[in-house]
CSV table of C-alpha atoms and ligand atoms in Angstrom, one decimal:
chain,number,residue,atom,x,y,z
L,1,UNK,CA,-61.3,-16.0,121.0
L,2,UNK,CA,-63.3,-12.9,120.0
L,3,UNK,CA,-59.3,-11.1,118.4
L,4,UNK,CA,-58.7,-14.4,116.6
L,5,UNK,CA,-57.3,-13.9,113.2
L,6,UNK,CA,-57.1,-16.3,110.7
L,7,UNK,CA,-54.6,-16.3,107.7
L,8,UNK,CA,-56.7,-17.7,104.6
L,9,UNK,CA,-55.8,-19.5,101.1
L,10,UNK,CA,-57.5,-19.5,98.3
L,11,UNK,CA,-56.5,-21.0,95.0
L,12,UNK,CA,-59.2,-23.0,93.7
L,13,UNK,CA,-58.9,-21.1,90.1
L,14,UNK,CA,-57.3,-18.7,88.6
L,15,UNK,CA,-56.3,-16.5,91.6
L,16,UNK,CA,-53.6,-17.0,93.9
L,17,UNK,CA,-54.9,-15.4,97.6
L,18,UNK,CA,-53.9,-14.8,101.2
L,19,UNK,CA,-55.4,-13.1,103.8
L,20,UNK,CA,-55.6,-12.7,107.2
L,21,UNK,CA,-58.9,-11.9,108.9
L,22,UNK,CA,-59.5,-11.3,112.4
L,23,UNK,CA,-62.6,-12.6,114.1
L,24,UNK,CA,-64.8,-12.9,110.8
L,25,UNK,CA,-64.9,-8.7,110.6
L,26,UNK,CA,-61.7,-6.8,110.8
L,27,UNK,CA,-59.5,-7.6,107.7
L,28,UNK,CA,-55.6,-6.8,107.7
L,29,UNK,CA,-54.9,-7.4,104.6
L,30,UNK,CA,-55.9,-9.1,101.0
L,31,UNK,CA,-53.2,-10.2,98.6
L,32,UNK,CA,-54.8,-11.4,95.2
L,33,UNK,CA,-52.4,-12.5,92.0
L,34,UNK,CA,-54.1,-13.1,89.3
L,35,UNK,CA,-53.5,-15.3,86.6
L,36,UNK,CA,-55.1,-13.3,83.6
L,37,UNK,CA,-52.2,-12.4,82.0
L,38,UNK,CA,-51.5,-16.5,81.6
L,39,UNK,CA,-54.5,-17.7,80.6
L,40,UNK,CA,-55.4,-15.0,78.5
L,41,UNK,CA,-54.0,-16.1,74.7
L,42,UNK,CA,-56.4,-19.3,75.6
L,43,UNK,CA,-59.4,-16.9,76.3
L,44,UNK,CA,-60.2,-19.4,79.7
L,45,UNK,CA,-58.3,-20.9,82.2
L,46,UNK,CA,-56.1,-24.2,81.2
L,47,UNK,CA,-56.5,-25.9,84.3
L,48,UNK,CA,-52.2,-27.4,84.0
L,49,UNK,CA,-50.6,-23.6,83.6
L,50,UNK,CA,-53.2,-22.9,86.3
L,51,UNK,CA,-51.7,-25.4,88.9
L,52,UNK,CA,-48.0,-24.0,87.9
L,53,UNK,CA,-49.0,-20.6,88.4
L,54,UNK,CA,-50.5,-21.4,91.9
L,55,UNK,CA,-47.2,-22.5,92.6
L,56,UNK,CA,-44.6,-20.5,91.6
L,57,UNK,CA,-47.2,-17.7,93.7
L,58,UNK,CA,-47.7,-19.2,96.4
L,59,UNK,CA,-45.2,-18.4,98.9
L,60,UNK,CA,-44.6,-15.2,98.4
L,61,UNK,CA,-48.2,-14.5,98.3
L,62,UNK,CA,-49.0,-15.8,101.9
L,63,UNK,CA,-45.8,-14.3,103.0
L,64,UNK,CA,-47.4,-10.9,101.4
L,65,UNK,CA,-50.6,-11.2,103.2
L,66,UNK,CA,-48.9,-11.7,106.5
L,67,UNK,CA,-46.3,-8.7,106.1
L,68,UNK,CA,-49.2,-6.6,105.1
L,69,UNK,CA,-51.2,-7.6,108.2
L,70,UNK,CA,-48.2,-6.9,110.5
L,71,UNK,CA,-48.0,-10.6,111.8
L,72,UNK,CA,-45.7,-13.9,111.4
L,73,UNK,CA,-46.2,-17.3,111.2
L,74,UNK,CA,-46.4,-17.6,114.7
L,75,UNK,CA,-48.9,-15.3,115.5
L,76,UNK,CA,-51.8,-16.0,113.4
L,77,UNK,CA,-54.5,-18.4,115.3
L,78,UNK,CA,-55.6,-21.0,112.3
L,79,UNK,CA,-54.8,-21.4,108.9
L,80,UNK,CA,-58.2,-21.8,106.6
L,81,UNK,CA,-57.9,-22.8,102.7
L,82,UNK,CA,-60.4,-24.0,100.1
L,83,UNK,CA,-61.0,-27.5,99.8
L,84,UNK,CA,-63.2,-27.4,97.2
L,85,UNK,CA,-65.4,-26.5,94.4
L,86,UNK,CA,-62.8,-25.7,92.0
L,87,UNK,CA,-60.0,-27.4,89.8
L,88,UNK,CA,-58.6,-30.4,91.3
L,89,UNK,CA,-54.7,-29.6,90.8
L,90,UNK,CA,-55.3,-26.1,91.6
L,91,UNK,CA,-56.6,-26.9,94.9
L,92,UNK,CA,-54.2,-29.1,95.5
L,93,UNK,CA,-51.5,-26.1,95.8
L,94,UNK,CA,-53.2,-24.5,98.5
L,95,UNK,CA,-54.3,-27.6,100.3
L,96,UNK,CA,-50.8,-28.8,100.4
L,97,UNK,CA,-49.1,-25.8,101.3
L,98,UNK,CA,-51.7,-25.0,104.0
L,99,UNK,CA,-51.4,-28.5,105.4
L,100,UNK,CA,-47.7,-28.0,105.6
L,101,UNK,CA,-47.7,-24.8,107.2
L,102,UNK,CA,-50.3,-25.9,110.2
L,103,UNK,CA,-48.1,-28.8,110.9
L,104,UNK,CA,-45.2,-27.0,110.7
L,105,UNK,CA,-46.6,-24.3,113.0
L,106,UNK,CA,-49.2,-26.3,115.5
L,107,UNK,CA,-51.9,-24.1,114.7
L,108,UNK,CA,-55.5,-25.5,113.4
L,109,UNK,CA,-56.3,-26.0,109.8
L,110,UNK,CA,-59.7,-24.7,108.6
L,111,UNK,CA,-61.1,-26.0,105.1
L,112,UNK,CA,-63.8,-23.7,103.6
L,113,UNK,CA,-66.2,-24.3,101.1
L,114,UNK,CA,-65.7,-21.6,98.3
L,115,UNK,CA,-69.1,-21.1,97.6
L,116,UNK,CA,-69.9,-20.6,101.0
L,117,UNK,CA,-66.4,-18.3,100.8
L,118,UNK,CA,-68.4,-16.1,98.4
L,119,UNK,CA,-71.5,-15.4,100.5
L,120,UNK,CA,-68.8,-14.9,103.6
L,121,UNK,CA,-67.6,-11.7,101.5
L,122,UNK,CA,-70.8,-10.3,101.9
L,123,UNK,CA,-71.4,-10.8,105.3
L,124,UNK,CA,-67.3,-9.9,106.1
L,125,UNK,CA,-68.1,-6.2,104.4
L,126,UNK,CA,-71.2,-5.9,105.8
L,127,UNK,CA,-70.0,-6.5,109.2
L,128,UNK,CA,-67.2,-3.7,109.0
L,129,UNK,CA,-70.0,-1.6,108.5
L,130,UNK,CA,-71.5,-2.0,111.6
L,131,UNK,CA,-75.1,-2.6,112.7
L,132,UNK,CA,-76.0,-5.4,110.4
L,133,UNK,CA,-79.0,-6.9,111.2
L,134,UNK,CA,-80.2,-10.0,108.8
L,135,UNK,CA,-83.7,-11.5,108.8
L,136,UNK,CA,-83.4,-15.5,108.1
L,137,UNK,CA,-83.9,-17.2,105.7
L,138,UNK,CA,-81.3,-15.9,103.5
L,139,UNK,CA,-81.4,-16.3,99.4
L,140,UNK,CA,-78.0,-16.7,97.9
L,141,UNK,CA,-77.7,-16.1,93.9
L,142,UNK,CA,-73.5,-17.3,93.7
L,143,UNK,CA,-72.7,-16.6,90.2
L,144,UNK,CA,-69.3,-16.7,89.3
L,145,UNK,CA,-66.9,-18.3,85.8
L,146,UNK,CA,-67.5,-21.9,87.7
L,147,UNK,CA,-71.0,-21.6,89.5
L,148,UNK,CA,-74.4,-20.4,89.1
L,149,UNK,CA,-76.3,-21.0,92.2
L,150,UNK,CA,-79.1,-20.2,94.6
L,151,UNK,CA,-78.8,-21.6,98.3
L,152,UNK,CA,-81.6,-20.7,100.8
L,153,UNK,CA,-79.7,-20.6,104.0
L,154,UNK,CA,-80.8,-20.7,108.0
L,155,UNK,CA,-79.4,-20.4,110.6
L,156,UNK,CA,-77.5,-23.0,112.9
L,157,UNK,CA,-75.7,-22.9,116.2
L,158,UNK,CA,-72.4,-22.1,114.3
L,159,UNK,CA,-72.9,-20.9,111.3
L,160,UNK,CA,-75.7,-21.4,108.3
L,161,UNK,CA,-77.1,-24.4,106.3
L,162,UNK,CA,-77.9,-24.4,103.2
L,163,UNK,CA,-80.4,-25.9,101.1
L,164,UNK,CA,-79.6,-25.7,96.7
L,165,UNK,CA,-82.9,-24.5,95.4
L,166,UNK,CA,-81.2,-23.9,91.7
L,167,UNK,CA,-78.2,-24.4,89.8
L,168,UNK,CA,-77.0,-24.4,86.6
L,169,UNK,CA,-77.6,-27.2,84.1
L,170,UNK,CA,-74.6,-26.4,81.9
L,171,UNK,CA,-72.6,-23.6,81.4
L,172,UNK,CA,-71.9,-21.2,84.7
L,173,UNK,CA,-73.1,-17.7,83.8
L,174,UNK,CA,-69.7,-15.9,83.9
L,175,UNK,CA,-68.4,-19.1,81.7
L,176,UNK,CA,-70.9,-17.6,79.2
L,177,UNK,CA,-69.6,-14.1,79.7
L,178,UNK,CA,-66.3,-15.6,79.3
L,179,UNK,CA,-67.2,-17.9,75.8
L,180,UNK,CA,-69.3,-14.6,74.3
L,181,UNK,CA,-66.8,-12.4,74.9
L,182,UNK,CA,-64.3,-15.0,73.1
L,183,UNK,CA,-66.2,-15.6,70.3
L,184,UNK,CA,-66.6,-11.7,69.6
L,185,UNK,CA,-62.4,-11.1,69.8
L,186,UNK,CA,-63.1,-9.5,73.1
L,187,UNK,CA,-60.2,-11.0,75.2
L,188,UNK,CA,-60.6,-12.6,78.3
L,189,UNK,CA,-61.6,-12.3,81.0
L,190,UNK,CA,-64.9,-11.6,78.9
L,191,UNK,CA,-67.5,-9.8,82.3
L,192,UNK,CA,-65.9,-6.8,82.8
L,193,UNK,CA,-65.6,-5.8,79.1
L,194,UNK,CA,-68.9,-6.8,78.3
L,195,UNK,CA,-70.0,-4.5,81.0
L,196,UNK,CA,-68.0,-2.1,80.2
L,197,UNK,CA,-69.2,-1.9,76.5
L,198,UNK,CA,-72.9,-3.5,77.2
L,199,UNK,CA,-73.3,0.5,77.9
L,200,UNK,CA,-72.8,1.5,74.6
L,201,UNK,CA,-75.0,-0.8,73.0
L,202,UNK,CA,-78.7,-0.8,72.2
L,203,UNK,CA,-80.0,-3.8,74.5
L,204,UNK,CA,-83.3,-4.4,72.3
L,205,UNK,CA,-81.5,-4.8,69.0
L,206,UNK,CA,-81.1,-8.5,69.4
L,207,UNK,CA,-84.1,-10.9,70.5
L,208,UNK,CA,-83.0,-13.9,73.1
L,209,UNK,CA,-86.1,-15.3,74.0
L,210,UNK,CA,-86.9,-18.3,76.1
L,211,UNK,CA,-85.7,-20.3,73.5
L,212,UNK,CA,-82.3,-19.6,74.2
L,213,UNK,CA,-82.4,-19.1,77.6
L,214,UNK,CA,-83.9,-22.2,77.7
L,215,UNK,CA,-86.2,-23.9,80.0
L,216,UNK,CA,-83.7,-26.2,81.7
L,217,UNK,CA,-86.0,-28.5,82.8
L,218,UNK,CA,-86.3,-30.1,79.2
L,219,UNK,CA,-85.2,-33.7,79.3
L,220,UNK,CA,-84.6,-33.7,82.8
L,221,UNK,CA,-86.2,-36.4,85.3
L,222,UNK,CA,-89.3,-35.5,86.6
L,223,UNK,CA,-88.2,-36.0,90.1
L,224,UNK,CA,-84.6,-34.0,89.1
L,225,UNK,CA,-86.9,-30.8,88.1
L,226,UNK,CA,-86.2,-27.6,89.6
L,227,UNK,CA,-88.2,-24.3,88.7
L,228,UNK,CA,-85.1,-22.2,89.4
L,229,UNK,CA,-82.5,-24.0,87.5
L,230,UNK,CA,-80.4,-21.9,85.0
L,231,UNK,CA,-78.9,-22.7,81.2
L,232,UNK,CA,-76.6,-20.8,79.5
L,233,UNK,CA,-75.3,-22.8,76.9
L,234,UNK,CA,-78.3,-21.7,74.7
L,235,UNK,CA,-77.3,-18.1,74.7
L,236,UNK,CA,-73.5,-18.3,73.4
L,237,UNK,CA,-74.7,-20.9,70.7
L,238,UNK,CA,-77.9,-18.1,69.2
L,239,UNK,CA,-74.6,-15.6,69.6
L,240,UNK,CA,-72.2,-17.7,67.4
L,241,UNK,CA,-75.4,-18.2,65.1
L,242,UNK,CA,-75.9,-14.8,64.5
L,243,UNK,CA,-72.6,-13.7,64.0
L,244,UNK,CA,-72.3,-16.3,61.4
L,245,UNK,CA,-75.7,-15.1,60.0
L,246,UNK,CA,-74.7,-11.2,60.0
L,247,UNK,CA,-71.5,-12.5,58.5
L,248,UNK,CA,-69.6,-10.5,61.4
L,249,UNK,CA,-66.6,-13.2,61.3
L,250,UNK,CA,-64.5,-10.1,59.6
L,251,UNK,CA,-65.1,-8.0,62.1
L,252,UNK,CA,-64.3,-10.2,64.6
L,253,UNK,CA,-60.6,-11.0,63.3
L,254,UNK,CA,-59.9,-7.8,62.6
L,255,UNK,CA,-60.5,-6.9,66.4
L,256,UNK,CA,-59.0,-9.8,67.6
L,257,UNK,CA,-55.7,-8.9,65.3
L,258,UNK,CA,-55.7,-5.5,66.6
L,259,UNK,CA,-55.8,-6.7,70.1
L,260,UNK,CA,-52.8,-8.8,70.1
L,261,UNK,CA,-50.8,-6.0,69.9
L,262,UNK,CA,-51.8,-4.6,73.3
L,263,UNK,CA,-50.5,-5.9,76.2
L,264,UNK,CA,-53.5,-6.2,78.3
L,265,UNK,CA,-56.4,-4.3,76.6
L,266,UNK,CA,-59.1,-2.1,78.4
L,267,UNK,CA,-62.3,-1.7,77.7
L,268,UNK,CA,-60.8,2.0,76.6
L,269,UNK,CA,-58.8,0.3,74.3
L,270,UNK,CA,-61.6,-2.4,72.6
L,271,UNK,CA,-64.4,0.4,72.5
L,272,UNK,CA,-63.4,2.0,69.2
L,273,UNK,CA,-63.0,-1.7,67.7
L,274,UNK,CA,-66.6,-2.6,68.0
L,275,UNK,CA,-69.0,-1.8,65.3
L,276,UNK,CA,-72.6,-1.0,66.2
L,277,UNK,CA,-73.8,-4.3,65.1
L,278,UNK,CA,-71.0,-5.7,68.2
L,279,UNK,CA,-71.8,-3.2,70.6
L,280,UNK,CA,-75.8,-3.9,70.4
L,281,UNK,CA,-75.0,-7.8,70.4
L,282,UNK,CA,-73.5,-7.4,73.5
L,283,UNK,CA,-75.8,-5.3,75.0
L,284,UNK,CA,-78.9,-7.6,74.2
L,285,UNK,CA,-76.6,-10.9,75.4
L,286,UNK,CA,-75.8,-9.1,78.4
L,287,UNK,CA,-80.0,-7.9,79.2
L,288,UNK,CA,-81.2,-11.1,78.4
L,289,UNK,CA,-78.6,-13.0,81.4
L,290,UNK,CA,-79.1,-10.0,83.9
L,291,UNK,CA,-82.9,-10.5,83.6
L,292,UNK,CA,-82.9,-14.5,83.7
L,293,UNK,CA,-80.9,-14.4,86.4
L,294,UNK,CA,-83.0,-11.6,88.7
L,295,UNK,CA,-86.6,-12.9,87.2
L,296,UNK,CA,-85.5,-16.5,88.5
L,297,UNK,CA,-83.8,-15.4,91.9
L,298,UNK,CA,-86.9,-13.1,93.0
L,299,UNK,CA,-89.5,-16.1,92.1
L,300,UNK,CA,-87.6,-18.2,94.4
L,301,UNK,CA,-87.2,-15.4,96.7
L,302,UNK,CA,-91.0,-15.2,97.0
L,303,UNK,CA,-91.9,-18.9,96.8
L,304,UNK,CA,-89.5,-19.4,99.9
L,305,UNK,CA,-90.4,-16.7,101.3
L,306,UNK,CA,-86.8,-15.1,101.9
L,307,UNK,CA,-86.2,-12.5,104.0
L,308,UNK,CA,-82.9,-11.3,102.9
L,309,UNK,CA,-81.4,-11.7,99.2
L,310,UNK,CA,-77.2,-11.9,98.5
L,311,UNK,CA,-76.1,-11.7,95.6
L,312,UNK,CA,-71.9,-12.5,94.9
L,313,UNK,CA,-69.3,-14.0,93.1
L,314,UNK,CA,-67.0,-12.7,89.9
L,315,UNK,CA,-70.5,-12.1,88.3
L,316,UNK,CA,-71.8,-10.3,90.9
L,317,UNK,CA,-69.7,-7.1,89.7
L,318,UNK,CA,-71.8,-6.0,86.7
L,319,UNK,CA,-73.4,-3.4,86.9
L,320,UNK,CA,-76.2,-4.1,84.9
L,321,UNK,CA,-77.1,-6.9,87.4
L,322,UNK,CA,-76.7,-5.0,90.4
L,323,UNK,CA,-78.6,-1.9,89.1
L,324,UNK,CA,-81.9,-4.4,88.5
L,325,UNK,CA,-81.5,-6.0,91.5
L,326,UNK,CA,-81.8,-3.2,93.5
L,327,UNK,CA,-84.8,-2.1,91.6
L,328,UNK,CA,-86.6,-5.4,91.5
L,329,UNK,CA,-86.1,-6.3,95.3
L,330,UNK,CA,-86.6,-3.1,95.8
L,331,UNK,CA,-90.0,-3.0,94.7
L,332,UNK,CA,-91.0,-6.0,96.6
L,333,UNK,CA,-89.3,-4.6,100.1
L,334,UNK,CA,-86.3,-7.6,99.8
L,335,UNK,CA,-83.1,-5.6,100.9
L,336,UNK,CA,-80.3,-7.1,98.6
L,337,UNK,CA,-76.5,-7.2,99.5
L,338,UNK,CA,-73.9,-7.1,97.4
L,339,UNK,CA,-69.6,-7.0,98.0
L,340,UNK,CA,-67.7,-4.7,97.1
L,341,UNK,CA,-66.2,-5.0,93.3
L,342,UNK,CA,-62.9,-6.5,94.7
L,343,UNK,CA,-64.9,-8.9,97.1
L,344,UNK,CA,-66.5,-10.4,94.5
L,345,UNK,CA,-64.3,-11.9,92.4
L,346,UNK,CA,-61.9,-14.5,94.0
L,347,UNK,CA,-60.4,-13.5,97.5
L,348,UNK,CA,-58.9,-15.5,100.5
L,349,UNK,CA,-60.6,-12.4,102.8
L,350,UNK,CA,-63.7,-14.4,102.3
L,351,UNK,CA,-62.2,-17.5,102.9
L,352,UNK,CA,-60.8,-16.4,106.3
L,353,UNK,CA,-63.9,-15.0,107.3
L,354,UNK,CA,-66.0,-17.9,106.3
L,355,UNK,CA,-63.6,-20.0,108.4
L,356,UNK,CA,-64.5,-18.3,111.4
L,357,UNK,CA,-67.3,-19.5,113.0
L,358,UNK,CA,-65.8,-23.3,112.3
L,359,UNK,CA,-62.7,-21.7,114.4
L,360,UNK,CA,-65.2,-20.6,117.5
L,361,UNK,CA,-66.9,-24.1,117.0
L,362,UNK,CA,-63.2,-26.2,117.1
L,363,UNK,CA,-64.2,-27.5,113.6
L,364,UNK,CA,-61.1,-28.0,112.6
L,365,UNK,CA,-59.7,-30.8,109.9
L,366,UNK,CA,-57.6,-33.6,110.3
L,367,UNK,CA,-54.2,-34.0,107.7
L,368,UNK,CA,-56.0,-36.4,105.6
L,369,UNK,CA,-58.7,-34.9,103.5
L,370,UNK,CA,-57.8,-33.6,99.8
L,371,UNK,CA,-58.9,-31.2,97.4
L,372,UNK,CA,-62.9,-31.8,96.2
L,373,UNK,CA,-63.4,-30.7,93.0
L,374,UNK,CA,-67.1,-31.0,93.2
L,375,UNK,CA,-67.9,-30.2,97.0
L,376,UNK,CA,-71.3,-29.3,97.9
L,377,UNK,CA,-72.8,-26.7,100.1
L,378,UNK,CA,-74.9,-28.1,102.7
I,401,KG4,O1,-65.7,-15.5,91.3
I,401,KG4,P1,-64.8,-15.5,90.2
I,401,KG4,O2,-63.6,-14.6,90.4
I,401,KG4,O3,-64.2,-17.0,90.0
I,401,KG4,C1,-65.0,-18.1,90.0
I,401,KG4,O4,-65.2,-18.6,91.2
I,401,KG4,O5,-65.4,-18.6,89.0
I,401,KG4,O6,-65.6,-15.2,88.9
I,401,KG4,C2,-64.9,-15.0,87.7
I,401,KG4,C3,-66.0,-14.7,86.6
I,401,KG4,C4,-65.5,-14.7,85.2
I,401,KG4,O7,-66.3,-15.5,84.4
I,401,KG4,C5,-65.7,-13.2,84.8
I,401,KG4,O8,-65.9,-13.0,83.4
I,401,KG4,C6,-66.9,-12.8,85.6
I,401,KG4,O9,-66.7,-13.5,86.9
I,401,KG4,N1,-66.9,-11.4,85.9
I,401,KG4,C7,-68.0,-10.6,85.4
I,401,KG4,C8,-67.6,-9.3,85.8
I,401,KG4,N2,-66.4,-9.3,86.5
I,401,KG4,C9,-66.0,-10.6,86.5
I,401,KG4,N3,-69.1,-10.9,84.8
I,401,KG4,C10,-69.9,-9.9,84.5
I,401,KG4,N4,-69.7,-8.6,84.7
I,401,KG4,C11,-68.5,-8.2,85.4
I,401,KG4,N5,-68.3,-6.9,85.7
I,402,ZN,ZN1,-65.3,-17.9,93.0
């Protein structure tokens, strides 16, 4: 039981994965294809090339992941694959194939909760380093393009529960990234060159207040009110208004013009586009998410009284966010875990891994549940 490795699927979005993971630790290999280069003339993903993509990829994908690991078909223990959140036809691909393949082959099929995949790639990394100790209950700040959540989780006899403490109310937080980054002739996806330029940029030149990160309990039930709840809608609509209002629209074509012309731009390459007005617009846009996001997560953190904070998903990755959450937990003795950069963005690795302890428990699923678009952690 304890060498048991698991070949993992992921493909609730714009990544096509497989993995295989043994035992929830040792990972033997991580094949991600992304779709950027498909959906990026959109500036987001269109959910119908999406579901193509997934399948012209998926094959040869899995078939990656296993030569990588050094094992067949036969030799893997279970099959895991997201079920759910994510787009409904997207899922679909993996589900499918995954059923297939664990009827095909006799082995158990595994479905994982992506969300719960994300805060897996943490523990996965955290694992191979040996010695991790965690102190329950666990804070979970998943912020990704589809999801901005905080979970408190404890402990069960196999695995964690969860409890949602926040969410977000409208737009995700990398969704915001992504729409920002559109609107400014940025290219897509917009998180890591925002991050990448946010540097070069004056973060106090441009005032979001609480008026645009807005309170997101406004005109919500009394008995559906959070305190942690996020809203990001606000904050690419006072962007739009003030490039309108600092009549940057030229600006913007002209960058978006000289863009098309590269295949698939680097922040190396959109630097010398940006104007000073740009690069401080981005900067402040990016300082006023970073500290909604951290101010929010610690108040839970202490109201709850969590031991341990995780912070992951595609969002996780910037910089900017992890430097202040370092320094803010840091200053209030909360240690704070991140993955790696290629951990947190979409992976199967953490799907495999999150699958495990359903493997050691015999949690496995019958052939006739489908993709959830809307699945919840609990
Ligand atoms: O976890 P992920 O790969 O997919 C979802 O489950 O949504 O997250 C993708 C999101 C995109 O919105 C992307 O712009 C954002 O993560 N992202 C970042 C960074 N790298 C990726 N946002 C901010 N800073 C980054 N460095
Ligand atoms: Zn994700």
């Amino acid at each position: 039981m304890g060498t048991a490795c698991i070949l993992g699927i992921e493909s609730s979005c714009d990544e096509t994965a497989a993995a295989v993971v043994c035992a929830g630790e040792t990972t033997l290999s991580n094949v991600v294809l992304s779709q950027i280069a498909t959906h990026q003339p959109y500036g987001g993903v269109v959910p119908e090339l999406a579901s193509r993509e997934h399948l012209r990829a998926i094959v040869p994908v899995v078939r990656r992941a296993l030569e990588e690991a050094g094992k067949t078909y036969d030799s893997i223990d279970a099959i895991a694959v997201t079920q759910g959140p994510g787009l409904a036809g997207a899922l679909l691909v993996g589900i499918t194939y995954a059923k297939a393949l664990a009827f095909a082959l006799g082995k158990p099929l595994i479905t994982v909760n992506h969300l719960e995949g994300h805060i897996h790639a943490v523990l996965l990394e955290e694992r191979q380093k040996g010695g991790f100790q965690i102190d329950f209950p666990v804070l979970s700040l998943v912020v990704s393009g589809g999801h901005t959540h905080l979970f408190l989780a404890a402990e069960r006899e196999h695995g964690w529960i969860y409890e949602t403490i926040g969410r977000t109310r409208d737009d995700a937080a990398g969704e915001a990234y992504d729409k920002v980054a559109k609107l400014l002739g940025l290219g897509y996806p917009g998180g890591p060159v925002i991050d990448a330029l946010a540097g070069h940029g004056n973060p106090r030149a441009v005032h979001f207040g609480h008026a645009q990160i807005k309170h997101a309990n406004r005109g919500v039930p009394k008995d559906r009110q959070t305190p942690y709840d996020f809203s990001f809608s606000g904050i690419k609509t006072a962007v739009l208004r003030y490039v309108e209002l600092e009549d940057m629209r030229g600006s913007v074509q002209a960058r978006q013009q000289a863009l098309a012309g590269i295949a698939r731009p680097k922040p190396e390459d959109i630097l010398p586009l940006c104007d000073r007005k740009t690069l401080d617009l981005v900067a402040s846009f990016q300082r006023a998410v970073v500290r909604d996001l951290v101010s929010k997560t610690l108040e839970a953190a202490r109201e709850r009284e969590a031991r341990t904070l995780f912070v992951t998903g595609g969002v996780a990755a910037n910089s900017e966010l992890r430097r202040t959450f370092e320094l803010e937990a840091g200053k209030e003795g909360l240690p704070v875990y991140f993955p790696s950069r290629r951990l947190s963005t979409d992976n199967a690795a953490m799907i495999a891994a999150a699958a495990y302890p359903k493997f050691v428990a015999k949690d496995f699923a019958g052939p006739e549940f489908s993709a959830e678009p809307s699945l919840a952690l609990k």
